[in-house]
Structure formats: C-alpha cells, structure tokens
C-alpha cells in the first residue's frame, strides 16, 4: 500500500531553483535512504512530506490518516522537565494517570469505600486497556539502547544535557512516539558505535516505514532497501540496498557519459559541416542543419565529479619509525581520570583507529598528544622528525574572522591569486565564494576549508578527529581515497564504520579509563566483539523484563489483598447459591419419585414390578446425593458467614 508519493515535485525560492522533477512512491514497511551533497534539498523534501511546506510545482500525496513523524536535527522537547518525560513524548496523559493510580492506591489504605474502589478499578482498567504497562518498559528499553540510564533519567533534568546527549534524547523520543512513517534526519550524528548498532537492530525489528537522511554508509547498508539520490538539481530513486545503489549509480553515470559524449561528437560534426558549407554550394543544407542543431535538446554533462573535493595528502619528511610514544600516561579533566596508565607506541605507516563511547576521552587524548592538554602523570609525545597535521572535531583551526582567500593565502604567502583560487576550487569554492568570511559558512563548508588547510601542511602524521561529521557521502568517499593513498601515519577517531573498516590497521579501544591495543583492523574487532555485544543485549532484555514486572507491581500491589477478599466472598456466595439450586432440584425429583411409587396403578401393569424397582433405585441414589449436598451447603454457608463477618 502506498503511503507517500511525490509526482514531478520541485521547489524554487524566487529565481533560485533548489530541485525539480522528483518522482517516487513509498510503500508501507519500506526503508529509504535519502542521500546527496549538502545543500541539495534533502531536509526540504522532509518538510514537503510532513506538509510543513508546499512544493512550487508538482504534488505530494499522503495516505489519509497517516501519522508522519519527523526527527529534525534541532531537538525540541516541549514542556518536558526530566529526560524520561522528554523521551515519553506523547504519552503524557497515561503517565499522569499512572501517577494518579499510585496516589489512589496509597489512599485506599485509609479509604476503602465503594466509590474509591470503583474509581480505582475504572482507572486501572483504562490504564491497562490503553497499554499503560507497556509504555514504561518501551521508554526504558529505548533509553537504555541509546546510552541513558532509565532509572536516573526519571530525575535528570533535560536542561543539564550536553548537545550530544540532547541529540540522542531526540532520537529516543522519536522512536517511542507512535507513527506510521518515521522521517529521520541524520539520526546517527550524536551516536557512538554501540548505540548506532542498537539503532540499526531496532529499526530492523519495527514495521514502521522509515525514510532517513544519513551520510553513514555502514548504517545505510544495514538499514535501507531503497535509495533516493539527490544529484544536480533533481533526485533519482533506486530499488535495492546501499551496495546495489552504488553499483546502479555507476552504471547510470557511465550510460550518461556515453550518451553525452556521443551527442558532443555529433554536435561537433554538425558545426564543422555548417562552418565549411554555410557560404558555399551547400549553403541551404548548412542553414537547415544549423536550425536543427539550435533546436536539438542538449544533454547535460554527468554530475559525478561536480563539487566533489579533489583532496590529496602528501607527507613531507619521512620522520622516525616511532611516531607517538606513551609511557604510563594518565590524562585527567579536573578530578576525573579519562585515560590511566597508558603505555603504547604508534609506528610509522600505521593507520590507528581510536574507539570508545562518547565522552570517554578520545578527543582529550589527542589534545594531550599534540600539547593542547596537560598530562597528569607519565609521558605522551610524538617521535623525532614528526610533523603533525591536526583536524579538530570542533573545526576551531579555521579562523572565523578571515575570508577563505585570506585563510589559504596566510598558509601560502608566496602563491599568486590563481594558485589560491585554484586550491579552494578543489574543495568546491569558486568565483566570489573565495571572498566569503569563514563565519558565514555551514558546518560542511567549514569542514572542507579545514581539509584544504590540512592538505597544505605536508604532515607525516595526520590526526583526524571525527573528520566525516559534516561531510556528505561523496565528500567522505573522496576523503577516504585520499587517506588510503597517503604514505604517512594516520591517527583516526571516527564513528564511521565504513571508514574504519577500509582504513585502519590497528585499534586503541578506550573503555573505563583503560586502552586496549588491538592488533588488527576494525573488521577484525567487530567479529571479536560480537559475543560481548550479545551478552550485553541479553542482560538488557532481562533488566527490561524485571523493570516491567516491578512497574506493574508498583501500581497494583496496594489493592491485591482487598481484591482477593472480595473475590473470595463473591465465590463463597456463588457456591452457596449453586448448592441451594442443586438441593431444590434433588428435593423436587425425590418428591416426584415418591408419588410415583405410592401410586397403586403402577403395580397393576405387567411391567410394574420392574419399573418400581428402577424408580426405587433412583430414589435411594438421589437421597444419598441430597445428603451430601446438604453437608456441602452447611459448610459453604459457614464459610460465607465467616468471610462476611471479616469484611464487615
């Protein structure tokens, strides 16, 4: 069943065309990856799908009554005070009812009147009917999966969260909110490796339709079964996962290139003919060809390389074999120890990946290595002859008070204008854009400037702290190729698993203040860590089940004894009534048999003696049943009287 459809959709802002002629349909249960270069209109498409915006041309159709939920890059938690309330989102009414039930249960200890019991029963029935017992476990499970402690989340204020934590909380809120279609805009931006894997598994288990904007190739490969690729001024839909898209895109571009080159050869041939014959004997034919050539629809050149960075890193001096050395190094921030007693060596030619949860100290470790953060104990230094090129996660290396031209010119004062502009052009800045101040740039644009600066350093040690955070897929692929071709040493901090799989030769795994030196690449480490992840998942499931039981007991435990007494009294009353009915039936039948045996006509019939014997046997059996029933009735009456006395 089609849930969303776009037909010939385009968006224009005045004379500026953002995109046009986009057509695709989304069926229930499909998972779409929306990819393309920054600024091509991916987020705008989401606003069209929610109805927040209306296309300039074309139509957006939505299934009637469909619930579309958008997770934006900027998180808004409404009036929620605590982390748990923010994650629970639209379930605020049921949460209020839960608190009311707890208060009512406590009040029943002092007031067990019929109105109070009836109100509590009605509210409890509604809470169960609307899925109240499933909300808390669901919220807790999502919070746990995204790295929050569900217990402390009930008291932790939203206001104290960092930007990364607010990002993760936004993802949690979106996953908890009931919806038919989830629109996720860069959901992995603030997730570390563990929580990204959890999100992949979660999305694989739900039946909700998913459309997600992402530059995380491994995440896309694990989740999506369709791709909408923004390229040029339009978007093309592809059926299949991310790997299939890459293959289809390559074939499509090759076909476009061949068609374009074929047309260019034809145009050149026609122009040559026209030039040679326009004033000669075949002038009429030449003029006709010129008219046809002017009317010919022109194919555009393939956009495969348009605005893609042309980055290449070159190492200057070779440097020593020992690139970085740690000797019992301890790194702290205030009283908190981030890395303790690290002894390790980074060797020339290694591509070292540093792994660890968000906030564990990876960036601080790098800053300590380059001298921007003090060492609490021990030693951490670079080797002899090592020139460091440092790409900072916060992009603070880009001076915001200068134009792009000035930034590059300061690094290469002997270059003329042509060389400076040419270098910036390799990173997608051309014409008047080179005169823009850096503080006017987007995150992705500033990241490209930082890479343009890094490329000029000719460092033999590249330290890259989350270099893909602000880059689109095409730029990440260009950066990956540049690092792979680089002949120096690389220290890489990244949550991009595809980048780590492709490049790393060694890993430092930071966990609980200690670093494990793993002699293998990231793909090897993923295999080794599978069993540990499975064990953690089992533990989380057990904790979730326990929390669910405790939550149910919390709202129901106060009235269990009262309910049991009412049930016992009701059962006793029903038992007495059942026995009285049975006794009445037996007595009626006994009277009927007695009259039949006392009737003289019975004995005047030929079969009378036999019939009398049968009736007599039945009479004796019923008298025995009546005796047992009277005994049971007596016992049941005593039990009912005792329960009635206890209830009063």
Coordinates of C-alpha atoms in Angstrom, one line a residue:
X1 CA 0.0 0.0 0.0
X2 CA 1.4 3.4 -1.0
X3 CA 1.8 5.7 2.0
X4 CA 3.6 8.7 0.4
X5 CA 4.1 9.7 -3.2
X6 CA 5.8 12.6 -5.0
X7 CA 5.0 13.5 -8.6
X8 CA 7.1 16.0 -10.5
X9 CA 7.9 17.9 -7.3
X10 CA 10.1 21.0 -7.4
X11 CA 11.0 23.8 -5.1
X12 CA 12.1 27.3 -6.0
X13 CA 13.0 30.3 -3.9
X14 CA 12.4 33.3 -6.1
X15 CA 14.7 32.9 -9.1
X16 CA 16.7 30.1 -7.4
X17 CA 15.8 26.5 -8.2
X18 CA 16.6 24.1 -5.4
X19 CA 15.4 21.0 -7.2
X20 CA 12.8 19.8 -9.6
X21 CA 11.1 16.9 -11.3
X22 CA 11.3 14.5 -8.3
X23 CA 9.0 11.5 -8.6
X24 CA 8.9 8.4 -6.3
X25 CA 6.5 6.4 -4.2
X26 CA 6.9 4.9 -0.7
X27 CA 5.0 1.8 0.2
X28 CA 4.3 0.6 3.8
X29 CA 7.2 -1.0 5.5
X30 CA 9.9 0.3 3.1
X31 CA 13.1 1.8 4.4
X32 CA 14.5 4.7 2.2
X33 CA 17.9 6.2 2.4
X34 CA 17.9 9.9 1.3
X35 CA 21.5 10.9 0.3
X36 CA 23.2 13.6 -1.7
X37 CA 25.6 16.5 -1.3
X38 CA 24.9 19.1 1.4
X39 CA 22.5 21.9 0.3
X40 CA 20.7 19.8 -2.4
X41 CA 17.4 19.8 -0.6
X42 CA 17.1 16.6 1.4
X43 CA 15.8 18.3 4.6
X44 CA 13.4 20.4 2.4
X45 CA 12.0 17.2 1.0
X46 CA 11.1 16.1 4.5
X47 CA 9.2 19.3 5.2
X48 CA 7.3 18.7 2.0
X49 CA 6.4 15.1 3.1
X50 CA 5.1 16.3 6.5
X51 CA 3.0 19.1 4.9
X52 CA 5.0 21.9 6.6
X53 CA 6.0 23.2 3.1
X54 CA 4.1 23.1 -0.2
X55 CA 6.1 22.4 -3.5
X56 CA 6.4 25.1 -6.0
X57 CA 5.5 22.6 -8.7
X58 CA 4.2 19.0 -8.6
X59 CA 2.2 17.2 -5.9
X60 CA 2.8 15.4 -2.7
X61 CA 0.2 12.7 -1.8
X62 CA -0.2 11.2 1.6
X63 CA -2.4 8.2 2.6
X64 CA -5.4 9.6 4.5
X65 CA -5.0 9.4 8.3
X66 CA -1.3 8.5 8.1
X67 CA 0.9 9.5 11.1
X68 CA 4.2 11.0 9.9
X69 CA 6.8 11.8 12.5
X70 CA 9.8 14.0 11.7
X71 CA 13.1 13.9 13.7
X72 CA 14.8 17.1 12.9
X73 CA 18.4 18.0 13.5
X74 CA 17.3 20.6 16.0
X75 CA 15.6 18.9 19.0
X76 CA 12.5 20.3 20.8
X77 CA 11.2 18.6 23.9
X78 CA 8.2 20.9 24.7
X79 CA 7.4 21.3 28.4
X80 CA 9.2 18.1 29.5
X81 CA 11.3 18.6 32.6
X82 CA 13.1 15.3 33.0
X83 CA 14.9 13.1 30.5
X84 CA 12.3 10.3 30.9
X85 CA 9.4 12.7 30.3
X86 CA 11.1 14.0 27.2
X87 CA 11.5 10.5 25.8
X88 CA 8.0 9.5 26.7
X89 CA 6.7 12.3 24.5
X90 CA 3.1 12.0 23.6
X91 CA 2.3 9.6 26.4
X92 CA 2.0 12.4 29.0
X93 CA -1.8 11.6 29.7
X94 CA -1.1 8.0 30.5
X95 CA 1.9 9.0 32.7
X96 CA -0.4 11.3 34.6
X97 CA -2.9 8.5 35.0
X98 CA -0.1 6.2 36.3
X99 CA 0.8 8.8 39.0
X100 CA -2.9 9.1 39.9
X101 CA -3.2 5.4 40.3
X102 CA -0.2 5.3 42.7
X103 CA -1.8 8.1 44.8
X104 CA -5.2 6.3 44.8
X105 CA -3.6 3.0 45.8
X106 CA -1.9 4.7 48.8
X107 CA -5.2 6.4 49.7
X108 CA -7.1 3.1 49.7
X109 CA -5.2 2.1 52.8
X110 CA -7.3 4.7 54.6
X111 CA -10.4 4.8 52.5
X112 CA -11.6 1.5 51.0
X113 CA -15.2 2.7 50.4
X114 CA -17.1 1.6 47.3
X115 CA -16.7 4.9 45.4
X116 CA -13.0 4.9 45.9
X117 CA -12.7 1.2 44.9
X118 CA -14.8 1.8 41.8
X119 CA -12.8 4.8 40.7
X120 CA -9.5 2.9 41.2
X121 CA -10.9 0.0 39.3
X122 CA -12.1 2.1 36.3
X123 CA -8.8 4.0 36.1
X124 CA -6.8 0.8 36.4
X125 CA -8.9 -0.8 33.6
X126 CA -8.3 2.2 31.4
X127 CA -4.6 2.2 32.1
X128 CA -4.4 -1.5 31.1
X129 CA -6.6 -1.1 28.0
X130 CA -4.5 1.8 26.6
X131 CA -1.3 -0.1 27.1
X132 CA 0.0 1.7 30.2
X133 CA 2.0 -1.3 31.4
X134 CA 3.9 -1.4 28.0
X135 CA 4.9 2.3 27.9
X136 CA 7.4 2.4 30.7
X137 CA 9.3 -0.7 29.5
X138 CA 9.3 0.7 26.0
X139 CA 10.7 4.0 27.0
X140 CA 13.2 2.3 29.3
X141 CA 14.4 0.0 26.6
X142 CA 14.9 2.8 24.1
X143 CA 16.7 5.0 26.6
X144 CA 18.9 2.0 27.6
X145 CA 19.7 1.3 24.0
X146 CA 20.7 4.9 23.3
X147 CA 23.1 5.1 26.3
X148 CA 20.9 6.5 29.1
X149 CA 20.3 5.0 32.5
X150 CA 16.5 4.7 32.6
X151 CA 16.4 4.9 36.4
X152 CA 18.3 8.2 36.7
X153 CA 16.5 9.5 33.6
X154 CA 13.4 9.9 35.7
X155 CA 15.1 12.6 37.8
X156 CA 17.7 14.1 35.4
X157 CA 16.7 17.5 34.1
X158 CA 16.8 18.0 30.3
X159 CA 18.4 21.3 30.9
X160 CA 21.7 19.8 32.1
X161 CA 22.2 17.6 28.9
X162 CA 25.0 18.3 26.5
X163 CA 24.4 18.8 22.8
X164 CA 25.3 15.2 22.0
X165 CA 23.0 13.9 24.8
X166 CA 20.1 16.1 23.6
X167 CA 20.7 14.6 20.1
X168 CA 20.4 11.1 21.5
X169 CA 17.3 12.0 23.5
X170 CA 15.7 13.4 20.4
X171 CA 16.2 10.0 18.7
X172 CA 14.7 8.2 21.7
X173 CA 11.7 10.5 21.7
X174 CA 11.1 9.9 18.0
X175 CA 11.4 6.1 18.4
X176 CA 8.9 6.0 21.3
X177 CA 6.3 8.2 19.6
X178 CA 3.7 6.2 17.7
X179 CA 3.9 6.8 13.9
X180 CA 3.3 5.0 10.6
X181 CA 6.2 6.8 8.9
X182 CA 9.4 7.9 10.6
X183 CA 11.4 10.7 8.9
X184 CA 14.9 10.6 10.5
X185 CA 17.3 13.5 9.7
X186 CA 20.9 12.4 10.4
X187 CA 19.9 10.2 13.4
X188 CA 23.4 8.9 14.0
X189 CA 25.1 12.3 14.3
X190 CA 25.5 12.1 18.1
X191 CA 25.7 8.3 18.4
X192 CA 28.8 6.2 19.1
X193 CA 29.4 2.8 17.6
X194 CA 27.4 0.8 20.2
X195 CA 24.3 3.0 20.1
X196 CA 24.4 3.1 16.3
X197 CA 24.4 -0.6 16.1
X198 CA 21.5 -0.7 18.6
X199 CA 19.5 1.7 16.4
X200 CA 20.2 -0.5 13.3
X201 CA 18.8 -3.5 15.2
X202 CA 15.8 -1.5 16.5
X203 CA 14.8 -0.3 13.0
X204 CA 15.1 -3.8 11.7
X205 CA 12.5 -5.1 14.2
X206 CA 9.8 -2.5 13.7
X207 CA 7.1 -2.5 11.0
X208 CA 7.2 1.3 10.6
X209 CA 8.1 2.9 7.3
X210 CA 11.4 4.7 7.5
X211 CA 12.9 7.5 5.5
X212 CA 16.3 8.6 6.7
X213 CA 18.9 11.2 5.7
X214 CA 22.3 10.0 6.5
X215 CA 26.0 10.1 5.4
X216 CA 26.8 7.0 7.4
X217 CA 27.4 4.4 4.7
X218 CA 27.5 1.4 7.0
X219 CA 24.3 2.5 8.7
X220 CA 22.6 2.9 5.3
X221 CA 23.9 -0.5 4.1
X222 CA 22.4 -2.2 7.2
X223 CA 19.0 -0.4 7.2
X224 CA 17.7 0.7 3.8
X225 CA 16.1 -1.2 0.9
X226 CA 15.6 1.9 -1.4
X227 CA 17.7 5.0 -2.1
X228 CA 16.7 8.4 -3.2
X229 CA 19.8 10.1 -4.5
X230 CA 19.9 13.9 -4.9
X231 CA 22.2 14.8 -7.7
X232 CA 22.4 18.0 -9.8
X233 CA 19.0 19.7 -9.4
X234 CA 16.9 16.6 -9.1
X235 CA 16.8 13.2 -7.4
X236 CA 16.7 9.7 -8.7
X237 CA 15.0 6.7 -7.0
X238 CA 16.9 3.3 -6.8
X239 CA 15.4 0.0 -5.7
X240 CA 17.7 -2.1 -3.5
X241 CA 20.1 -1.5 -0.6
X242 CA 23.1 0.9 -0.5
X243 CA 25.5 -1.5 -2.2
X244 CA 23.0 -2.0 -5.0
X245 CA 22.6 1.8 -5.3
X246 CA 26.4 2.3 -5.7
X247 CA 26.5 -0.2 -8.5
X248 CA 23.4 1.2 -10.3
X249 CA 24.7 4.8 -9.9
X250 CA 28.0 3.8 -11.5
X251 CA 26.2 2.2 -14.5
X252 CA 23.8 5.1 -14.8
X253 CA 26.7 7.6 -14.9
X254 CA 28.6 5.6 -17.4
X255 CA 25.5 5.5 -19.6
X256 CA 25.0 9.3 -19.2
X257 CA 28.7 9.9 -20.1
X258 CA 28.5 7.8 -23.2
X259 CA 25.3 9.5 -24.4
X260 CA 26.7 12.9 -23.6
X261 CA 30.0 12.2 -25.5
X262 CA 28.1 10.8 -28.4
X263 CA 25.9 13.9 -28.7
X264 CA 29.0 16.1 -28.3
X265 CA 30.7 14.3 -31.2
X266 CA 27.5 14.8 -33.3
X267 CA 27.3 18.5 -32.4
X268 CA 31.0 19.0 -33.3
X269 CA 30.5 17.2 -36.6
X270 CA 27.4 19.3 -37.5
X271 CA 29.2 22.5 -36.6
X272 CA 32.1 21.6 -38.7
X273 CA 29.8 20.8 -41.7
X274 CA 28.0 24.2 -41.2
X275 CA 31.2 26.1 -41.0
X276 CA 32.5 24.5 -44.2
X277 CA 29.3 24.9 -46.3
X278 CA 27.4 27.9 -44.9
X279 CA 28.7 30.2 -47.7
X280 CA 29.2 27.6 -50.5
X281 CA 27.2 25.5 -52.9
X282 CA 25.5 23.6 -50.0
X283 CA 24.6 26.7 -48.1
X284 CA 20.9 25.8 -48.0
X285 CA 21.7 22.4 -46.4
X286 CA 24.1 24.0 -44.0
X287 CA 21.5 26.6 -42.9
X288 CA 18.9 23.7 -42.4
X289 CA 21.4 21.8 -40.3
X290 CA 22.1 24.9 -38.2
X291 CA 18.4 25.4 -37.5
X292 CA 18.1 21.7 -36.4
X293 CA 21.2 22.0 -34.3
X294 CA 19.8 25.0 -32.5
X295 CA 16.6 23.1 -31.7
X296 CA 18.3 19.9 -30.5
X297 CA 17.7 19.2 -26.8
X298 CA 21.2 19.2 -25.2
X299 CA 22.2 16.5 -22.7
X300 CA 23.9 17.7 -19.6
X301 CA 27.4 16.5 -18.7
X302 CA 27.4 13.8 -15.9
X303 CA 27.5 15.3 -12.5
X304 CA 29.7 12.7 -10.9
X305 CA 32.5 15.0 -10.1
X306 CA 30.6 18.2 -9.6
X307 CA 31.6 19.9 -6.4
X308 CA 33.4 16.8 -5.1
X309 CA 36.6 17.6 -3.2
X310 CA 39.8 16.9 -5.0
X311 CA 41.8 16.2 -1.8
X312 CA 45.2 14.6 -1.7
X313 CA 47.6 14.4 1.3
X314 CA 51.3 14.4 0.8
X315 CA 53.9 13.6 3.5
X316 CA 57.0 15.8 3.7
X317 CA 59.9 14.3 5.6
X318 CA 59.8 10.6 6.4
X319 CA 60.2 11.1 10.1
X320 CA 61.2 8.4 12.6
X321 CA 59.8 4.9 13.0
X322 CA 58.3 5.7 16.4
X323 CA 55.6 8.2 15.6
X324 CA 53.9 8.5 19.0
X325 CA 55.0 7.2 22.4
X326 CA 53.0 6.8 25.6
X327 CA 54.8 5.8 28.8
X328 CA 52.4 5.1 31.8
X329 CA 50.5 8.2 30.7
X330 CA 47.5 9.3 32.7
X331 CA 45.1 12.0 31.4
X332 CA 42.5 13.8 33.6
X333 CA 40.0 16.6 33.3
X334 CA 39.7 18.1 36.8
X335 CA 39.2 15.2 39.2
X336 CA 38.0 12.8 36.6
X337 CA 40.6 10.4 35.1
X338 CA 39.9 9.7 31.4
X339 CA 42.9 7.6 30.5
X340 CA 45.0 5.7 33.1
X341 CA 48.5 4.2 32.8
X342 CA 48.7 4.1 29.0
X343 CA 51.9 2.5 27.6
X344 CA 51.9 2.1 23.8
X345 CA 53.7 3.1 20.6
X346 CA 52.3 4.2 17.3
X347 CA 54.6 3.1 14.5
X348 CA 55.3 4.7 11.1
X349 CA 52.8 3.7 8.4
X350 CA 50.1 2.6 10.9
X351 CA 46.5 3.8 10.5
X352 CA 45.4 3.7 14.1
X353 CA 41.7 3.9 15.0
X354 CA 40.7 5.1 18.4
X355 CA 37.4 3.7 19.6
X356 CA 35.3 4.4 22.7
X357 CA 31.9 5.7 23.9
X358 CA 31.0 9.4 23.6
X359 CA 32.6 11.4 26.4
X360 CA 35.2 8.7 27.3
X361 CA 38.2 10.9 26.5
X362 CA 39.2 10.2 22.9
X363 CA 39.5 13.9 21.8
X364 CA 41.2 14.8 25.1
X365 CA 43.8 12.1 24.5
X366 CA 44.5 13.6 21.1
X367 CA 44.8 17.1 22.5
X368 CA 47.3 15.8 25.1
X369 CA 49.4 14.2 22.3
X370 CA 49.7 17.5 20.4
X371 CA 50.3 19.5 23.6
X372 CA 46.9 21.2 24.0
X373 CA 46.1 19.4 27.2
X374 CA 48.3 18.6 30.2
X375 CA 49.5 15.1 31.2
X376 CA 48.6 14.2 34.8
X377 CA 51.3 11.6 35.0
X378 CA 53.8 9.8 32.8
X379 CA 54.7 10.9 29.3
X380 CA 52.9 11.2 25.9
X381 CA 54.8 12.7 23.0
X382 CA 55.4 12.5 19.3
X383 CA 58.7 11.0 17.9
X384 CA 61.6 12.7 16.3
X385 CA 61.1 14.4 12.9
X386 CA 57.3 14.1 13.2
X387 CA 55.2 16.9 11.7
X388 CA 51.6 16.8 12.9
X389 CA 48.5 17.7 10.8
X390 CA 45.6 18.0 13.2
X391 CA 41.9 18.1 12.1
X392 CA 39.9 19.1 15.1
X393 CA 36.3 17.9 15.6
X394 CA 35.1 21.4 16.6
X395 CA 36.8 22.9 13.4
X396 CA 38.5 25.6 15.7
X397 CA 41.5 25.5 13.3
X398 CA 39.5 27.6 10.8
X399 CA 39.9 31.3 11.6
X400 CA 36.4 32.8 11.5
X401 CA 37.4 36.4 11.1
X402 CA 39.1 35.9 7.7
X403 CA 37.9 35.2 4.2
X404 CA 38.6 31.9 2.6
X405 CA 41.1 33.5 0.3
X406 CA 43.0 35.0 3.3
X407 CA 42.9 31.7 5.1
X408 CA 44.8 29.9 2.3
X409 CA 47.0 32.9 1.4
X410 CA 48.3 33.1 5.0
X411 CA 49.4 29.5 4.7
X412 CA 50.9 30.0 1.2
X413 CA 52.0 33.7 1.1
X414 CA 54.1 33.2 -2.0
X415 CA 51.2 31.9 -4.1
X416 CA 49.6 34.2 -6.6
X417 CA 45.8 34.7 -6.7
X418 CA 45.4 32.0 -9.4
X419 CA 47.0 29.3 -7.2
X420 CA 45.0 30.3 -4.1
X421 CA 41.7 30.2 -6.0
X422 CA 42.7 27.0 -7.7
X423 CA 43.3 25.3 -4.4
X424 CA 40.0 26.5 -3.0
X425 CA 38.3 25.3 -6.2
X426 CA 39.5 21.8 -5.4
X427 CA 37.2 21.9 -2.4
X428 CA 34.1 23.3 -4.1
X429 CA 34.7 27.1 -3.6
X430 CA 34.8 29.1 -6.8
X431 CA 34.4 32.6 -8.1
X432 CA 33.2 35.2 -5.5
X433 CA 32.8 32.4 -2.9
X434 CA 36.5 32.7 -2.0
X435 CA 35.8 36.2 -0.5
X436 CA 33.3 34.8 2.0
X437 CA 34.2 35.1 5.6
X438 CA 34.6 31.8 7.4
X439 CA 32.0 32.7 10.0
X440 CA 29.3 32.6 7.3
X441 CA 30.0 29.0 6.3
X442 CA 27.9 26.0 7.1
X443 CA 29.4 23.1 9.0
X444 CA 30.0 21.1 5.9
X445 CA 31.6 24.1 4.1
X446 CA 33.9 24.8 7.1
X447 CA 34.9 21.2 7.2
X448 CA 36.0 21.4 3.6
X449 CA 38.1 24.5 4.4
X450 CA 39.7 22.7 7.3
X451 CA 40.7 19.9 4.9
X452 CA 42.0 22.4 2.4
X453 CA 44.2 23.8 5.2
X454 CA 45.3 20.3 6.3
X455 CA 46.3 19.4 2.7
X456 CA 48.9 22.2 2.7
X457 CA 50.7 21.0 5.8
X458 CA 52.6 18.2 4.2
X459 CA 52.5 16.5 7.6
X460 CA 53.8 12.9 8.1
X461 CA 51.3 12.3 10.9
X462 CA 47.6 13.1 10.3
X463 CA 45.4 13.2 13.4
X464 CA 41.8 13.2 12.3
X465 CA 39.1 13.7 15.0
X466 CA 35.7 12.9 13.5
X467 CA 36.5 14.2 10.0
X468 CA 33.3 12.9 8.4
X469 CA 30.9 14.6 10.8
X470 CA 29.8 17.4 8.5
X471 CA 30.6 15.8 5.1
X472 CA 28.2 14.3 2.6
X473 CA 28.7 10.8 1.2
X474 CA 30.6 11.9 -1.9
X475 CA 33.0 14.0 0.1
X476 CA 33.5 11.2 2.6
X477 CA 34.4 8.9 -0.3
X478 CA 36.9 11.4 -1.6
X479 CA 38.5 11.8 1.9
X480 CA 38.6 8.0 2.2
X481 CA 40.5 7.7 -1.1
X482 CA 42.9 10.4 0.0
X483 CA 43.7 8.8 3.3
X484 CA 44.2 5.4 1.7
X485 CA 46.7 6.9 -0.8
X486 CA 48.6 8.8 1.9
X487 CA 52.1 7.5 2.7
X488 CA 52.3 8.8 6.2
X489 CA 50.9 7.7 9.5
X490 CA 47.2 8.3 10.5
X491 CA 45.6 8.5 13.9
X492 CA 41.8 8.4 13.3
X493 CA 38.9 9.0 15.7
X494 CA 35.6 8.2 13.9
X495 CA 32.2 6.7 14.3
X496 CA 32.1 6.0 10.6
X497 CA 32.4 2.2 10.5
X498 CA 32.9 2.0 6.7
X499 CA 35.8 4.4 7.0
X500 CA 37.3 2.4 9.9
X501 CA 36.8 -0.9 8.1
X502 CA 38.5 0.4 5.0
X503 CA 41.5 2.2 6.5
X504 CA 42.5 1.0 10.0
X505 CA 45.4 -1.4 10.6
X506 CA 45.4 -1.1 14.4
X507 CA 43.0 0.0 17.1
X508 CA 43.2 1.6 20.5
X509 CA 39.9 0.7 22.3
X510 CA 39.2 3.1 25.3
X511 CA 36.9 1.7 27.9
X512 CA 36.6 2.5 31.6
X513 CA 39.8 4.6 31.6
X514 CA 42.0 1.9 30.1
X515 CA 43.1 1.4 26.5
X516 CA 43.4 -2.0 24.9
X517 CA 45.9 -2.1 22.0
X518 CA 44.1 -4.4 19.4
X519 CA 46.5 -5.8 16.8
X520 CA 44.0 -5.9 13.9
X521 CA 41.7 -3.8 11.8
X522 CA 38.2 -2.7 12.7
X523 CA 36.5 -5.5 10.8
X524 CA 38.5 -8.0 12.9
X525 CA 37.5 -6.2 16.1
X526 CA 33.8 -6.3 15.1
X527 CA 34.0 -10.1 14.9
X528 CA 35.7 -10.4 18.2
X529 CA 33.2 -8.1 20.0
X530 CA 30.1 -9.9 18.7
X531 CA 29.9 -12.2 21.7
X532 CA 30.3 -9.4 24.2
X533 CA 27.5 -7.4 22.5
X534 CA 25.2 -10.4 22.6
X535 CA 25.8 -10.9 26.3
X536 CA 25.1 -7.2 26.9
X537 CA 21.8 -7.5 24.9
X538 CA 20.7 -10.5 26.9
X539 CA 21.4 -8.6 30.1
X540 CA 19.5 -5.6 28.9
X541 CA 16.5 -7.7 28.0
X542 CA 16.5 -9.3 31.4
X543 CA 16.6 -5.9 33.1
X544 CA 13.8 -4.7 30.9
X545 CA 11.6 -7.6 31.9
X546 CA 12.4 -7.1 35.6
X547 CA 11.5 -3.4 35.3
X548 CA 8.2 -4.3 33.7
X549 CA 7.3 -6.6 36.5
X550 CA 8.2 -4.1 39.1
X551 CA 6.3 -1.3 37.3
X552 CA 3.1 -3.4 37.3
X553 CA 3.6 -4.4 40.9
X554 CA 4.1 -0.7 41.9
X555 CA 0.6 0.3 40.6
X556 CA -1.3 -2.8 41.7
X557 CA 0.2 -4.0 45.0
X558 CA -1.8 -1.8 47.3
X559 CA -5.2 -3.4 46.4
X560 CA -4.2 -7.0 45.9
X561 CA -5.3 -8.2 49.4
X562 CA -8.6 -6.2 49.2
X563 CA -9.3 -7.6 45.7
X564 CA -8.6 -11.2 46.9
X565 CA -11.0 -10.8 49.8
X566 CA -13.8 -9.5 47.5
X567 CA -13.1 -12.4 45.1
X568 CA -13.3 -15.0 47.9
X569 CA -16.6 -13.5 49.3
X570 CA -18.1 -13.5 45.8
X571 CA -17.0 -17.1 45.2
X572 CA -18.4 -18.2 48.5
X573 CA -21.8 -16.6 47.8
X574 CA -21.9 -18.2 44.4
X575 CA -21.1 -21.6 45.9
X576 CA -24.0 -21.3 48.4
X577 CA -26.4 -20.3 45.7
X578 CA -25.3 -23.2 43.4
X579 CA -25.8 -25.7 46.2
X580 CA -29.2 -24.3 47.1
X581 CA -30.3 -24.7 43.5
X582 CA -29.0 -28.3 43.3
X583 CA -30.8 -29.1 46.6
X584 CA -34.1 -27.7 45.3
X585 CA -33.7 -29.9 42.1
X586 CA -33.0 -33.0 44.1
X587 CA -35.9 -32.5 46.5
X588 CA -38.3 -31.9 43.7
X589 CA -37.2 -35.1 41.9
X590 CA -37.4 -37.1 45.2
X591 CA -41.0 -35.9 45.8
X592 CA -41.9 -36.9 42.2
X593 CA -40.4 -40.4 42.6
X594 CA -42.1 -40.9 46.0
X595 CA -45.5 -40.1 44.5
X596 CA -44.9 -42.5 41.5
X597 CA -44.0 -45.4 43.9
X598 CA -47.1 -44.7 46.0
X599 CA -49.5 -44.8 43.0
X600 CA -51.5 -48.2 43.0
X601 CA -51.8 -48.2 39.3
X602 CA -48.1 -48.8 38.9
X603 CA -48.4 -52.3 40.3
X604 CA -51.5 -53.3 38.1
X605 CA -49.3 -53.1 34.9
X606 CA -47.4 -56.1 33.6
X607 CA -44.1 -54.2 33.8
X608 CA -45.0 -52.5 37.1
X609 CA -42.7 -54.6 39.4
X610 CA -39.6 -54.0 37.2
X611 CA -40.5 -50.2 36.8
X612 CA -41.0 -49.9 40.6
X613 CA -37.5 -51.5 41.2
X614 CA -35.9 -48.9 38.8
X615 CA -37.7 -46.0 40.4
X616 CA -36.7 -47.2 43.9
X617 CA -33.1 -47.5 43.0
X618 CA -33.1 -43.9 41.6
X619 CA -34.8 -42.7 44.7
X620 CA -32.2 -44.1 47.0
X621 CA -29.4 -42.6 44.9
X622 CA -30.9 -39.2 44.9
X623 CA -31.4 -39.3 48.7
X624 CA -27.7 -40.0 49.1
X625 CA -26.9 -37.1 46.8
X626 CA -29.2 -34.8 48.8
X627 CA -27.5 -35.8 52.0
X628 CA -24.0 -34.9 50.6
X629 CA -25.4 -31.7 49.1
X630 CA -26.9 -30.6 52.4
X631 CA -23.5 -31.3 54.1
X632 CA -21.7 -29.2 51.4
X633 CA -24.3 -26.4 51.7
X634 CA -23.8 -26.3 55.5
X635 CA -20.0 -26.0 55.1
X636 CA -20.4 -23.4 52.4
X637 CA -22.8 -21.3 54.5
X638 CA -20.4 -21.3 57.4
X639 CA -17.5 -20.2 55.1
X640 CA -19.6 -17.4 53.6
X641 CA -20.7 -16.2 57.1
X642 CA -17.1 -16.1 58.3
X643 CA -16.0 -14.1 55.2
X644 CA -18.9 -11.7 55.6
X645 CA -18.0 -11.1 59.2
X646 CA -14.4 -10.5 58.3
X647 CA -15.3 -8.0 55.5
X648 CA -17.6 -6.0 57.8

